[in-house]
Amino acid sequence: MSPATHGGFHLPPLALYIHIPWCVKKCPYCDFNSHAAGPQLPEEDYVKALLADLDADLAHVHGRELSSIFFGGGTPSLFSAGALGRLLQGVERRVPFAADIEITLEANPGTFEQAKFRDYRALGINRLSIGVQSFQAAKLKALGRIHDGDEAIRAADMARAAGFDNFNLDLMHGLPEQSLEDALGDLRTAIDQGPAHLSWYQLTLEPNTVFWNQPPSLPEDDCLWDIQEAGQALLAEHGYGQYEVSAYARAGKAARHNLNYWTFGDFLGIGAGAHAKLSSPAGVIQRSWKTRLPKDYLDPSKRFSAGQRVLTADELPFEFLINGLRLTDGVAAELFTQRTGLPLSQLAEARRQAVERGLLHGDPARLAATREGQLFLNDLLQYFLP
């Protein structure tokens, strides 16, 4: 089916985000909508709620198939393969899957999760994102993680043995009391596991977390800069190309689900606290979000939807570029009109000022930050605020 068009607008590809909000333990740095699991997870009730939630959003599909699915959390790998299988079957009955669909599951390295990797692969889940964060005992303890470095290494081995030739390792730097050598040691260990993709990003202190209220001792800015520079060089040396602020991949292994976010594609969001970005064939674009607390989400007397907001023409340039400019190569300039329905001329004056400041490349065919623009992305984005 050809995409719908309206004034240059093209109905974008469609993905699905599924939020599973339970963890074994809430980490002190985490500001995601995650909650410590009780002795018994309400798998069956939650799967039924997710499918009912999807039913309520089917009007936004507009004949499209799903290009990707991402199970996030929380710790989705706490759910059994049986429950996830029933969920995937239910989703596919409602929205067709692309022949080459990417289906990613976030997983922790704990032994309990590893034992299920082969079953997950048999369901059609073809990509894992394993939350390692560090391989060093002291750093893992400081982060409140419940696995150790050996378990993280075994998780990568188990992923390969289960048939996952495409898996991501999630790794942090700028950790409490971390030195340059500590950070590079973590990165070398991660590279040795042979992942197709590495998410390598700096720990930040977020409001409403334990670390925000009781901040740990983090490395000084000079050390953080050294870690960033040396780490990027090490990754490039081993064939991991940086394609986004914190994403590095071997050739052809960029995360397609995340690329859809960053190129202003559409995504349905189901589950407690899930967010969505959806377009109509007429070019109306909205963001929406779901009931946040699991107990409320599971309450049949309450609605799944917690709110929605249509993006105005004044807001769309910033909304588009806050995503696209995260990509190392930026995006084709024509994509702005295809995704927003607005003329590229609407950006002309802001682009001129950003180019003059040295934050944006001057290539008229692309919207891409310079090296300085990537380092000072917030400054660059100020030019495109409504």
Short mmCIF file of C-alpha atoms in Angstrom, two decimals:
data_model
loop_
_atom_site.label_atom_id
_atom_site.label_comp_id
_atom_site.label_asym_id
_atom_site.label_seq_id
_atom_site.Cartn_x
_atom_site.Cartn_y
_atom_site.Cartn_z
CA MET A 1 0.00 0.00 0.00
CA SER A 2 1.43 3.40 -0.95
CA PRO A 3 1.68 5.97 1.85
CA ALA A 4 -1.04 8.55 2.15
CA THR A 5 0.05 12.07 1.25
CA HIS A 6 -1.24 15.52 2.13
CA GLY A 7 0.53 18.73 1.10
CA GLY A 8 3.89 16.96 0.84
CA PHE A 9 3.17 14.93 3.98
CA HIS A 10 3.73 11.15 3.76
CA LEU A 11 2.16 8.82 6.31
CA PRO A 12 5.32 7.46 7.99
CA PRO A 13 6.28 3.89 8.91
CA LEU A 14 4.60 2.45 12.01
CA ALA A 15 6.26 0.74 14.98
CA LEU A 16 4.95 -0.58 18.29
CA TYR A 17 6.36 0.02 21.78
CA ILE A 18 5.18 -2.34 24.56
CA HIS A 19 5.92 -1.32 28.14
CA ILE A 20 6.26 -3.97 30.84
CA PRO A 21 6.77 -2.00 34.05
CA TRP A 22 8.10 -4.52 36.57
CA CYS A 23 11.68 -5.03 37.76
CA VAL A 24 13.17 -7.26 40.44
CA LYS A 25 14.47 -4.08 42.08
CA LYS A 26 14.29 -0.38 41.26
CA CYS A 27 17.77 1.02 40.49
CA PRO A 28 18.73 4.29 42.21
CA TYR A 29 19.49 6.10 38.91
CA CYS A 30 16.33 4.99 37.06
CA ASP A 31 13.57 7.48 36.24
CA PHE A 32 11.62 5.13 33.95
CA ASN A 33 8.13 3.98 34.85
CA SER A 34 9.30 0.81 36.60
CA HIS A 35 8.11 -0.85 39.81
CA ALA A 36 9.50 -3.61 42.00
CA ALA A 37 7.76 -6.87 41.19
CA GLY A 38 5.86 -8.82 43.81
CA PRO A 39 6.12 -12.59 44.22
CA GLN A 40 3.66 -13.18 41.38
CA LEU A 41 3.52 -11.15 38.17
CA PRO A 42 0.00 -10.62 36.73
CA GLU A 43 1.09 -11.91 33.33
CA GLU A 44 -2.24 -13.07 32.00
CA ASP A 45 -4.17 -10.00 33.14
CA TYR A 46 -1.49 -7.70 31.77
CA VAL A 47 -1.39 -9.41 28.37
CA LYS A 48 -5.18 -9.09 28.12
CA ALA A 49 -4.95 -5.42 29.08
CA LEU A 50 -2.22 -4.78 26.49
CA LEU A 51 -4.32 -6.28 23.71
CA ALA A 52 -7.39 -4.31 24.81
CA ASP A 53 -5.20 -1.18 24.85
CA LEU A 54 -4.07 -1.95 21.30
CA ASP A 55 -7.69 -2.50 20.23
CA ALA A 56 -8.48 1.03 21.38
CA ASP A 57 -5.68 2.41 19.17
CA LEU A 58 -6.34 0.47 15.97
CA ALA A 59 -7.95 3.49 14.31
CA HIS A 60 -4.44 5.01 14.11
CA VAL A 61 -2.98 2.16 12.03
CA HIS A 62 -4.40 3.39 8.70
CA GLY A 63 -3.59 0.19 6.81
CA ARG A 64 0.09 0.11 7.76
CA GLU A 65 2.10 -2.90 8.88
CA LEU A 66 4.46 -2.90 11.85
CA SER A 67 8.09 -2.36 10.88
CA SER A 68 9.37 -3.02 14.42
CA ILE A 69 8.29 -3.92 17.95
CA PHE A 70 10.20 -3.02 21.11
CA PHE A 71 9.52 -4.56 24.52
CA GLY A 72 10.80 -2.06 27.09
CA GLY A 73 10.47 -1.58 30.80
CA GLY A 74 11.05 -2.36 33.53
CA THR A 75 12.46 -5.76 32.76
CA PRO A 76 10.37 -7.43 30.04
CA SER A 77 12.42 -10.63 30.33
CA LEU A 78 10.72 -11.27 33.68
CA PHE A 79 7.69 -12.35 31.63
CA SER A 80 7.51 -15.95 30.48
CA ALA A 81 7.95 -16.88 26.85
CA GLY A 82 4.40 -18.24 26.93
CA ALA A 83 2.94 -14.88 27.93
CA LEU A 84 5.01 -12.97 25.36
CA GLY A 85 4.06 -15.51 22.70
CA ARG A 86 0.36 -15.02 23.36
CA LEU A 87 0.87 -11.29 23.22
CA LEU A 88 2.75 -11.37 19.91
CA GLN A 89 0.12 -13.62 18.36
CA GLY A 90 -2.59 -11.23 19.51
CA VAL A 91 -0.74 -8.23 18.10
CA GLU A 92 -0.19 -9.88 14.71
CA ARG A 93 -3.89 -10.77 14.47
CA ARG A 94 -4.67 -7.07 14.80
CA VAL A 95 -1.83 -5.41 12.86
CA PRO A 96 0.19 -7.21 10.15
CA PHE A 97 3.94 -7.60 10.59
CA ALA A 98 6.41 -6.56 7.90
CA ALA A 99 8.23 -9.56 6.44
CA ASP A 100 11.52 -8.29 7.89
CA ILE A 101 10.11 -6.98 11.19
CA GLU A 102 12.64 -6.26 13.95
CA ILE A 103 11.40 -7.40 17.38
CA THR A 104 13.57 -6.32 20.32
CA LEU A 105 13.30 -7.46 23.94
CA GLU A 106 15.09 -5.71 26.78
CA ALA A 107 16.67 -8.25 29.14
CA ASN A 108 18.75 -8.28 32.27
CA PRO A 109 21.86 -10.48 32.47
CA GLY A 110 20.60 -12.51 35.44
CA THR A 111 20.67 -16.30 35.16
CA PHE A 112 16.86 -16.49 35.45
CA GLU A 113 16.44 -14.41 32.27
CA GLN A 114 19.24 -16.17 30.36
CA ALA A 115 17.48 -19.52 30.66
CA LYS A 116 14.60 -18.15 28.56
CA PHE A 117 16.61 -16.68 25.67
CA ARG A 118 16.16 -19.71 23.39
CA ASP A 119 12.39 -19.69 23.98
CA TYR A 120 12.22 -15.98 23.18
CA ARG A 121 14.08 -16.55 19.91
CA ALA A 122 11.61 -19.28 18.94
CA LEU A 123 8.77 -16.73 19.25
CA GLY A 124 10.27 -14.58 16.50
CA ILE A 125 11.99 -12.11 18.82
CA ASN A 126 15.14 -11.45 16.80
CA ARG A 127 17.02 -8.83 18.80
CA LEU A 128 17.97 -8.59 22.49
CA SER A 129 19.06 -5.48 24.37
CA ILE A 130 20.93 -6.63 27.47
CA GLY A 131 21.22 -4.11 30.33
CA VAL A 132 24.82 -4.63 31.47
CA GLN A 133 25.71 -1.03 32.57
CA SER A 134 29.13 -2.22 33.86
CA PHE A 135 31.17 -5.38 34.26
CA GLN A 136 32.93 -4.23 37.44
CA ALA A 137 31.68 -5.35 40.85
CA ALA A 138 32.12 -2.03 42.65
CA LYS A 139 30.37 -0.09 39.89
CA LEU A 140 27.48 -2.56 39.69
CA LYS A 141 27.03 -2.34 43.45
CA ALA A 142 27.02 1.47 43.30
CA LEU A 143 24.35 1.32 40.57
CA GLY A 144 22.18 -1.06 42.61
CA ARG A 145 22.38 -3.76 39.93
CA ILE A 146 21.61 -7.35 40.93
CA HIS A 147 23.89 -9.15 38.45
CA ASP A 148 27.68 -9.47 38.42
CA GLY A 149 30.20 -9.14 35.60
CA ASP A 150 30.44 -12.88 34.98
CA GLU A 151 26.67 -13.11 34.55
CA ALA A 152 26.82 -10.29 32.00
CA ILE A 153 29.44 -12.16 29.97
CA ARG A 154 27.42 -15.38 30.19
CA ALA A 155 24.32 -13.49 29.01
CA ALA A 156 26.12 -12.52 25.79
CA ASP A 157 27.24 -16.15 25.34
CA MET A 158 23.70 -17.39 25.96
CA ALA A 159 22.27 -14.87 23.49
CA ARG A 160 24.55 -16.18 20.74
CA ALA A 161 23.85 -19.80 21.66
CA ALA A 162 20.11 -19.08 21.48
CA GLY A 163 20.46 -17.83 17.90
CA PHE A 164 20.64 -14.07 18.44
CA ASP A 165 23.16 -12.77 15.94
CA ASN A 166 21.81 -9.28 16.61
CA PHE A 167 22.05 -8.16 20.20
CA ASN A 168 22.83 -4.90 21.96
CA LEU A 169 24.75 -4.35 25.17
CA ASP A 170 23.65 -1.35 27.21
CA LEU A 171 26.65 0.24 28.95
CA MET A 172 27.06 3.41 31.05
CA HIS A 173 30.06 5.63 31.66
CA GLY A 174 30.65 8.51 34.04
CA LEU A 175 29.83 6.18 36.93
CA PRO A 176 30.53 6.90 40.62
CA GLU A 177 34.30 7.09 41.26
CA GLN A 178 34.98 5.91 37.69
CA SER A 179 38.40 6.56 36.15
CA LEU A 180 39.29 6.67 32.46
CA GLU A 181 40.80 3.18 32.70
CA ASP A 182 37.71 1.86 34.50
CA ALA A 183 35.50 3.15 31.70
CA LEU A 184 37.71 1.83 28.91
CA GLY A 185 38.01 -1.51 30.71
CA ASP A 186 34.22 -1.85 30.67
CA LEU A 187 34.12 -0.90 27.02
CA ARG A 188 36.86 -3.41 26.06
CA THR A 189 35.03 -6.18 27.90
CA ALA A 190 31.80 -5.28 26.08
CA ILE A 191 33.55 -5.27 22.69
CA ASP A 192 35.07 -8.68 23.47
CA GLN A 193 31.53 -10.11 23.68
CA GLY A 194 31.00 -9.33 20.00
CA PRO A 195 27.65 -7.49 20.14
CA ALA A 196 26.25 -6.15 16.88
CA HIS A 197 25.29 -2.94 18.69
CA LEU A 198 26.42 -0.97 21.74
CA SER A 199 24.44 1.69 23.55
CA TRP A 200 27.13 3.63 25.44
CA TYR A 201 25.94 6.66 27.34
CA GLN A 202 26.80 8.85 30.29
CA LEU A 203 25.04 8.42 33.63
CA THR A 204 22.93 11.48 34.37
CA LEU A 205 21.17 12.35 37.59
CA GLU A 206 17.42 12.57 36.95
CA PRO A 207 14.72 14.08 39.20
CA ASN A 208 12.59 11.65 41.19
CA THR A 209 15.43 9.15 41.63
CA VAL A 210 17.48 8.12 44.65
CA PHE A 211 20.63 9.48 43.00
CA TRP A 212 18.99 12.88 42.52
CA ASN A 213 18.22 13.14 46.23
CA GLN A 214 21.44 11.46 47.37
CA PRO A 215 23.94 12.24 44.59
CA PRO A 216 27.00 10.00 44.36
CA SER A 217 30.50 11.30 43.61
CA LEU A 218 30.75 11.41 39.81
CA PRO A 219 33.85 12.08 37.67
CA GLU A 220 34.87 15.67 36.94
CA ASP A 221 34.08 17.19 33.55
CA ASP A 222 37.67 16.82 32.30
CA CYS A 223 37.60 13.10 33.08
CA LEU A 224 34.18 12.74 31.42
CA TRP A 225 35.55 14.42 28.29
CA ASP A 226 38.56 12.11 28.23
CA ILE A 227 36.31 9.06 28.63
CA GLN A 228 34.07 10.21 25.76
CA GLU A 229 36.96 10.92 23.38
CA ALA A 230 38.94 7.75 24.15
CA GLY A 231 35.82 5.56 24.15
CA GLN A 232 34.65 6.78 20.77
CA ALA A 233 38.10 6.16 19.30
CA LEU A 234 38.16 2.63 20.77
CA LEU A 235 34.73 1.82 19.37
CA ALA A 236 35.64 3.12 15.92
CA GLU A 237 38.87 1.08 15.99
CA HIS A 238 36.79 -2.07 16.51
CA GLY A 239 34.29 -1.36 13.75
CA TYR A 240 31.47 0.24 15.71
CA GLY A 241 30.25 3.28 13.83
CA GLN A 242 28.55 6.00 15.84
CA TYR A 243 25.23 6.82 14.21
CA GLU A 244 23.50 8.60 17.11
CA VAL A 245 24.54 10.43 20.28
CA SER A 246 24.90 7.21 22.30
CA ALA A 247 24.44 4.44 19.69
CA TYR A 248 27.24 2.48 17.98
CA ALA A 249 26.75 -0.40 15.57
CA ARG A 250 28.49 -2.68 13.14
CA ALA A 251 27.56 -2.12 9.50
CA GLY A 252 23.86 -2.77 8.87
CA LYS A 253 23.05 -3.33 12.55
CA ALA A 254 21.65 0.06 13.60
CA ALA A 255 18.52 -0.31 15.74
CA ARG A 256 15.67 0.07 13.27
CA HIS A 257 13.08 0.73 15.98
CA ASN A 258 15.13 3.60 17.37
CA LEU A 259 15.86 4.95 13.89
CA ASN A 260 12.11 5.18 13.43
CA TYR A 261 11.91 7.39 16.54
CA TRP A 262 14.79 9.59 15.43
CA THR A 263 13.42 10.07 11.91
CA PHE A 264 10.00 11.10 13.27
CA GLY A 265 8.23 7.90 12.33
CA ASP A 266 5.00 6.85 14.00
CA PHE A 267 4.77 4.45 16.93
CA LEU A 268 1.91 3.01 18.89
CA GLY A 269 2.54 2.75 22.62
CA ILE A 270 0.75 0.22 24.83
CA GLY A 271 1.31 -0.60 28.47
CA ALA A 272 1.44 1.34 31.73
CA GLY A 273 2.90 4.79 31.07
CA ALA A 274 3.66 4.10 27.37
CA HIS A 275 3.88 7.07 25.00
CA ALA A 276 2.94 7.21 21.32
CA LYS A 277 3.43 9.51 18.35
CA LEU A 278 0.80 9.07 15.65
CA SER A 279 -0.19 10.74 12.39
CA SER A 280 -3.39 10.80 10.37
CA PRO A 281 -3.48 10.66 6.57
CA ALA A 282 -4.51 14.33 6.68
CA GLY A 283 -1.22 15.21 8.38
CA VAL A 284 -2.52 15.76 11.92
CA ILE A 285 0.20 14.62 14.33
CA GLN A 286 -0.36 13.90 18.00
CA ARG A 287 1.46 12.60 21.03
CA SER A 288 -0.42 10.51 23.57
CA TRP A 289 0.33 8.66 26.80
CA LYS A 290 -1.20 5.88 28.86
CA THR A 291 -2.18 5.45 32.51
CA ARG A 292 1.07 5.24 34.45
CA LEU A 293 0.50 3.05 37.54
CA PRO A 294 0.16 -0.69 36.82
CA LYS A 295 -2.72 -1.09 39.31
CA ASP A 296 -4.69 1.63 37.50
CA TYR A 297 -3.78 0.28 34.07
CA LEU A 298 -5.11 -3.14 35.10
CA ASP A 299 -8.31 -1.71 36.63
CA PRO A 300 -11.12 -2.41 34.11
CA SER A 301 -13.12 0.53 35.46
CA LYS A 302 -10.43 2.97 34.28
CA ARG A 303 -9.30 4.12 30.86
CA PHE A 304 -5.96 3.20 29.31
CA SER A 305 -5.50 6.68 27.86
CA ALA A 306 -4.18 9.34 30.22
CA GLY A 307 -3.97 12.15 27.68
CA GLN A 308 -3.13 13.30 24.19
CA ARG A 309 -2.03 16.49 22.48
CA VAL A 310 -2.05 17.55 18.83
CA LEU A 311 1.24 19.14 17.78
CA THR A 312 0.85 22.62 16.30
CA ALA A 313 2.65 23.87 13.20
CA ASP A 314 4.82 26.06 15.45
CA GLU A 315 5.87 23.06 17.54
CA LEU A 316 6.65 20.66 14.70
CA PRO A 317 10.10 21.99 13.70
CA PHE A 318 11.46 21.49 17.21
CA GLU A 319 9.67 18.14 17.63
CA PHE A 320 11.16 16.91 14.36
CA LEU A 321 14.69 18.17 14.97
CA ILE A 322 15.03 17.13 18.61
CA ASN A 323 15.02 13.63 17.15
CA GLY A 324 16.69 13.99 13.76
CA LEU A 325 19.65 16.04 14.95
CA ARG A 326 20.63 13.27 17.37
CA LEU A 327 21.73 11.25 14.34
CA THR A 328 25.40 11.68 13.46
CA ASP A 329 24.56 12.17 9.77
CA GLY A 330 21.33 14.00 10.47
CA VAL A 331 18.42 13.49 8.07
CA ALA A 332 17.62 14.39 4.48
CA ALA A 333 16.12 17.89 4.42
CA GLU A 334 13.16 16.68 2.35
CA LEU A 335 12.15 14.37 5.20
CA PHE A 336 11.07 17.44 7.18
CA THR A 337 8.21 18.11 4.76
CA GLN A 338 7.39 14.42 4.34
CA ARG A 339 7.04 13.91 8.09
CA THR A 340 5.46 17.25 9.08
CA GLY A 341 3.68 18.53 5.96
CA LEU A 342 5.40 21.90 6.45
CA PRO A 343 7.54 23.66 3.82
CA LEU A 344 11.29 23.53 4.35
CA SER A 345 11.29 27.32 4.05
CA GLN A 346 9.80 27.45 7.56
CA LEU A 347 13.27 26.52 8.87
CA ALA A 348 15.22 28.94 6.68
CA GLU A 349 16.03 31.69 9.18
CA ALA A 350 16.77 29.32 12.07
CA ARG A 351 19.01 27.23 9.78
CA ARG A 352 20.90 30.34 8.65
CA GLN A 353 21.61 31.39 12.23
CA ALA A 354 22.64 27.88 13.31
CA VAL A 355 24.98 27.50 10.30
CA GLU A 356 26.49 30.91 11.03
CA ARG A 357 27.12 29.84 14.62
CA GLY A 358 28.87 26.68 13.39
CA LEU A 359 26.33 24.30 14.94
CA LEU A 360 24.61 23.11 11.74
CA HIS A 361 26.09 22.00 8.43
CA GLY A 362 25.36 24.27 5.50
CA ASP A 363 24.43 21.47 3.07
CA PRO A 364 20.97 22.48 1.78
CA ALA A 365 20.04 18.82 1.18
CA ARG A 366 20.59 17.72 4.79
CA LEU A 367 19.71 18.73 8.32
CA ALA A 368 22.78 17.67 10.28
CA ALA A 369 24.62 19.00 13.31
CA THR A 370 28.32 19.75 13.10
CA ARG A 371 30.66 18.15 15.59
CA GLU A 372 30.25 21.23 17.78
CA GLY A 373 26.49 21.10 17.28
CA GLN A 374 26.40 17.51 18.52
CA LEU A 375 28.36 18.51 21.61
CA PHE A 376 26.05 21.46 22.28
CA LEU A 377 22.81 19.99 20.97
CA ASN A 378 20.61 21.94 23.38
CA ASP A 379 22.12 25.21 22.12
CA LEU A 380 21.46 24.15 18.52
CA LEU A 381 17.86 23.20 19.23
CA GLN A 382 17.15 26.61 20.76
CA TYR A 383 17.06 28.06 17.25
CA PHE A 384 14.04 25.90 16.38
CA LEU A 385 11.88 26.49 19.45
CA PRO A 386 8.36 27.84 18.75
#
